[in-house]
Amino acid sequence: MGKLVALVLLGVGLSLVGEMFSAFRERMSASREVEPVEPENCRLIEELENGSEDIDILPSGLAFISSGLKYPGLPNFAPDEPGKIFLMDLNEQNPRAQALEISGGFDKELFNPHGISIFIDKDHTVYLYVVNHPHMKSTVEIFKFEEQQRSLVYLKTIKHELLKSVNDIVVLGPEQFYATRDHYFTNSFLSLFEMILDLRWTYVLFYSPREVKVVAKGFCSANGITVSADQKYFASRMFCLRNPG
């Protein structure tokens, strides 16, 4: 009788796991047919062979690109090379990617850039906020952009206990931003298990020097984020939420 009960429980468990995995494949569109498309005006941008994770564009047409992300569970094209920030002038007919030099005492060997966001101050100074993963932790680095020298000056590193598994940020003001947490677990196996089970334990948080708080939760994987021009609404992945501030 005990063996029969064990077999029944095993069968029920395997059935539940199968249903969860099937639902996971559907959410990821794993069975979707992809038709090849020949774009007319696309070309390969050299210098970005290690991947391009995020891009943010100034009104002038200068684009910042983060490259070289090393992320648990994902293939890495240059495991021994640090990540970089590239600059492209989209006003050019054939724009080229140029790696930006970083000064100011920043540890470039541990640079592992993920999401990025631009902030333009009242005096027109451009600041670049970068999600960084040194030693697979999560910090936010603040740089000042020197347009004439085409370089970045390191200013500050932001750390906080809620800044874990940070994917992307969108800056609202000086040291004020929304950030997304894309996984609850940092272990790659547990992260996959988390997504298969659709645990929805990730969130969006608001950071400022005076207050840090979770403003939206219940995401299966809070990923990219943006904000409306009036900063009343922000959107993360396919969820559009009202700015509680």
C-alpha positions as a printed NumPy array, in Angstrom:
array([[  0.   ,   0.   ,   0.   ],
       [  2.86 ,   2.35 ,   0.871],
       [  4.51 ,   1.806,  -2.514],
       [  1.221,   2.555,  -4.276],
       [  0.802,   5.825,  -2.381],
       [  4.393,   6.771,  -3.186],
       [  3.859,   6.055,  -6.883],
       [  0.654,   8.111,  -6.908],
       [  2.399,  11.045,  -5.22 ],
       [  5.317,  10.766,  -7.634],
       [  2.933,  10.746, -10.593],
       [  1.066,  13.791,  -9.288],
       [  4.343,  15.603,  -8.65 ],
       [  5.699,  14.874, -12.123],
       [  2.395,  15.968, -13.638],
       [  2.53 ,  19.296, -11.786],
       [  6.142,  19.855, -12.828],
       [  5.217,  19.053, -16.432],
       [  2.341,  21.552, -16.375],
       [  4.583,  24.226, -14.873],
       [  7.286,  23.611, -17.478],
       [  4.698,  23.731, -20.262],
       [  3.338,  27.031, -18.921],
       [  6.905,  28.352, -18.697],
       [  7.57 ,  27.468, -22.35 ],
       [  4.362,  29.228, -23.352],
       [  5.31 ,  32.382, -21.419],
       [  8.719,  32.351, -23.084],
       [  7.125,  31.745, -26.537],
       [  9.477,  28.767, -26.921],
       [  7.266,  27.128, -29.559],
       [  6.755,  30.262, -31.619],
       [  7.782,  30.022, -35.256],
       [ 10.287,  32.649, -36.315],
       [ 10.353,  33.722, -39.943],
       [ 13.652,  35.05 , -41.336],
       [ 13.564,  38.68 , -42.379],
       [ 16.11 ,  40.465, -44.545],
       [ 16.289,  44.057, -43.217],
       [ 17.126,  46.62 , -45.866],
       [ 19.227,  49.106, -43.908],
       [ 20.933,  47.049, -41.206],
       [ 24.638,  46.441, -40.828],
       [ 26.947,  44.956, -38.224],
       [ 28.471,  47.482, -35.821],
       [ 32.066,  46.557, -35.162],
       [ 33.626,  46.712, -31.675],
       [ 30.415,  45.329, -30.119],
       [ 31.255,  41.663, -30.629],
       [ 30.844,  41.021, -26.881],
       [ 27.179,  41.959, -27.02 ],
       [ 25.189,  45.116, -26.356],
       [ 22.959,  45.006, -23.287],
       [ 21.359,  48.454, -23.135],
       [ 21.265,  51.775, -24.967],
       [ 20.251,  55.317, -24.043],
       [ 20.291,  58.239, -26.45 ],
       [ 20.872,  61.946, -25.856],
       [ 18.694,  64.533, -27.667],
       [ 21.807,  65.406, -29.677],
       [ 21.916,  61.909, -31.169],
       [ 24.819,  60.563, -29.127],
       [ 24.052,  57.045, -27.936],
       [ 25.56 ,  55.243, -24.942],
       [ 25.758,  51.439, -25.125],
       [ 26.679,  48.995, -22.353],
       [ 28.587,  45.935, -23.512],
       [ 30.29 ,  42.835, -22.14 ],
       [ 27.739,  41.755, -19.527],
       [ 28.621,  38.602, -17.609],
       [ 25.443,  37.083, -16.17 ],
       [ 24.811,  33.764, -14.373],
       [ 23.414,  31.105, -16.692],
       [ 24.116,  33.039, -19.899],
       [ 26.969,  32.511, -22.379],
       [ 29.85 ,  34.953, -22.212],
       [ 31.876,  35.954, -25.25 ],
       [ 34.849,  37.426, -23.393],
       [ 35.061,  36.02 , -19.853],
       [ 38.485,  37.548, -19.204],
       [ 37.652,  41.053, -20.417],
       [ 35.863,  43.728, -18.361],
       [ 32.733,  45.367, -19.704],
       [ 32.747,  48.724, -21.452],
       [ 30.561,  51.695, -22.304],
       [ 30.531,  52.625, -25.975],
       [ 29.493,  55.863, -27.652],
       [ 27.939,  56.222, -31.1  ],
       [ 26.974,  59.359, -32.989],
       [ 23.713,  58.45 , -34.709],
       [ 23.914,  61.618, -36.816],
       [ 26.706,  60.053, -38.858],
       [ 25.859,  58.146, -42.018],
       [ 27.899,  55.153, -40.876],
       [ 28.197,  55.499, -37.102],
       [ 31.   ,  53.654, -35.333],
       [ 31.131,  52.47 , -31.737],
       [ 33.883,  54.063, -29.65 ],
       [ 34.819,  52.693, -26.216],
       [ 34.798,  55.476, -23.631],
       [ 37.778,  55.928, -21.347],
       [ 36.9  ,  56.036, -17.636],
       [ 38.861,  58.172, -15.16 ],
       [ 38.436,  59.092, -11.517],
       [ 39.751,  56.003,  -9.756],
       [ 37.101,  53.567, -10.946],
       [ 38.045,  49.848, -10.853],
       [ 37.606,  49.052, -14.554],
       [ 38.647,  45.409, -14.11 ],
       [ 35.45 ,  44.738, -12.167],
       [ 33.205,  46.622, -14.596],
       [ 30.227,  44.429, -15.55 ],
       [ 27.635,  46.875, -16.945],
       [ 23.95 ,  46.035, -17.354],
       [ 21.16 ,  48.632, -17.636],
       [ 21.986,  52.324, -18.153],
       [ 20.147,  55.64 , -17.912],
       [ 21.046,  59.244, -18.77 ],
       [ 20.326,  62.283, -16.612],
       [ 20.812,  65.852, -17.915],
       [ 21.165,  68.463, -15.166],
       [ 19.9  ,  72.051, -15.314],
       [ 23.355,  73.249, -16.354],
       [ 23.259,  70.707, -19.249],
       [ 25.828,  68.429, -17.618],
       [ 25.24 ,  64.83 , -18.715],
       [ 25.408,  62.037, -16.145],
       [ 25.343,  58.342, -16.95 ],
       [ 23.986,  55.904, -14.365],
       [ 25.101,  52.308, -14.892],
       [ 23.936,  49.094, -13.21 ],
       [ 27.136,  47.214, -12.385],
       [ 27.685,  43.636, -11.194],
       [ 31.141,  43.419,  -9.598],
       [ 31.626,  39.91 ,  -8.212],
       [ 28.01 ,  39.279,  -9.348],
       [ 26.678,  41.801,  -6.798],
       [ 24.582,  44.826,  -7.777],
       [ 25.615,  48.467,  -7.536],
       [ 24.774,  51.654,  -9.426],
       [ 27.717,  53.665, -10.733],
       [ 27.42 ,  57.386, -11.494],
       [ 29.632,  58.951, -14.174],
       [ 29.885,  62.432, -15.666],
       [ 30.157,  62.547, -19.447],
       [ 32.891,  64.748, -20.888],
       [ 31.759,  65.316, -24.462],
       [ 34.886,  67.068, -25.713],
       [ 37.184,  64.317, -24.446],
       [ 34.621,  61.598, -25.224],
       [ 35.19 ,  60.07 , -21.79 ],
       [ 33.49 ,  59.289, -18.48 ],
       [ 34.537,  60.56 , -15.056],
       [ 33.656,  58.274, -12.162],
       [ 31.797,  60.076,  -9.371],
       [ 30.104,  57.653,  -7.013],
       [ 28.944,  54.082,  -6.296],
       [ 25.497,  53.503,  -4.821],
       [ 24.869,  50.374,  -2.734],
       [ 21.775,  49.281,  -0.79 ],
       [ 20.366,  46.046,   0.609],
       [ 17.355,  46.311,  -1.732],
       [ 19.604,  46.689,  -4.791],
       [ 19.85 ,  42.986,  -5.563],
       [ 19.82 ,  41.298,  -8.987],
       [ 19.288,  44.738, -10.532],
       [ 18.543,  44.656, -14.242],
       [ 17.746,  48.194, -15.351],
       [ 17.255,  51.714, -14.035],
       [ 15.617,  54.934, -15.155],
       [ 16.861,  58.17 , -13.594],
       [ 14.449,  60.879, -12.429],
       [ 16.83 ,  63.375, -10.834],
       [ 20.171,  63.624,  -9.024],
       [ 20.643,  60.23 ,  -7.32 ],
       [ 16.953,  59.45 ,  -7.779],
       [ 15.893,  56.497,  -9.89 ],
       [ 13.655,  53.476, -10.312],
       [ 15.399,  50.107, -10.528],
       [ 14.158,  46.629, -11.428],
       [ 15.047,  43.355,  -9.746],
       [ 14.862,  40.569, -12.316],
       [ 15.403,  37.532, -10.029],
       [ 14.8  ,  36.79 ,  -6.37 ],
       [ 17.529,  34.146,  -6.22 ],
       [ 21.116,  34.875,  -7.242],
       [ 21.984,  31.219,  -7.88 ],
       [ 21.484,  30.439, -11.61 ],
       [ 19.791,  27.064, -10.947],
       [ 17.399,  28.541,  -8.386],
       [ 16.704,  31.472, -10.718],
       [ 15.62 ,  29.065, -13.448],
       [ 13.506,  27.15 , -10.946],
       [ 11.983,  30.475,  -9.857],
       [ 10.93 ,  31.295, -13.416],
       [  9.544,  27.81 , -14.116],
       [  7.407,  28.014, -10.974],
       [  6.343,  31.568, -11.909],
       [  6.987,  32.72 ,  -8.333],
       [  6.614,  36.444,  -9.102],
       [  8.854,  37.562,  -6.252],
       [ 10.682,  40.386,  -8.049],
       [  9.939,  44.085,  -7.819],
       [ 10.554,  47.686,  -8.847],
       [ 12.093,  49.973,  -6.257],
       [ 12.555,  53.699,  -5.886],
       [ 15.894,  55.035,  -4.678],
       [ 16.814,  58.462,  -3.377],
       [ 19.307,  59.599,  -0.715],
       [ 16.419,  60.086,   1.712],
       [ 14.21 ,  57.105,   0.897],
       [ 14.483,  53.643,  -0.612],
       [ 11.326,  51.581,  -1.033],
       [  9.655,  48.904,  -3.125],
       [  6.953,  50.593,  -5.219],
       [  5.663,  47.652,  -7.27 ],
       [  5.943,  43.908,  -6.791],
       [  4.503,  40.667,  -8.103],
       [  6.661,  40.41 , -11.251],
       [  7.939,  37.086, -12.548],
       [ 11.024,  38.967, -13.769],
       [ 11.085,  42.755, -13.627],
       [ 13.305,  43.636, -16.575],
       [ 13.672,  46.818, -18.625],
       [ 12.062,  49.999, -17.327],
       [ 11.17 ,  53.424, -18.675],
       [  9.24 ,  56.462, -17.479],
       [  6.852,  58.896, -19.156],
       [  8.044,  62.412, -19.982],
       [  6.047,  63.905, -17.074],
       [  7.353,  61.151, -14.73 ],
       [  3.803,  60.229, -13.685],
       [  3.955,  56.707, -15.09 ],
       [  6.619,  54.07 , -15.421],
       [  6.501,  50.813, -17.338],
       [  8.449,  47.62 , -16.71 ],
       [  8.283,  44.8  , -19.242],
       [  4.578,  44.482, -20.137],
       [  3.257,  45.933, -16.885],
       [  2.285,  49.63 , -16.842],
       [  1.872,  51.077, -13.361],
       [  0.995,  54.451, -11.855],
       [  3.879,  56.325, -10.213],
       [  2.987,  56.239,  -6.486],
       [  5.016,  59.39 ,  -5.848]])
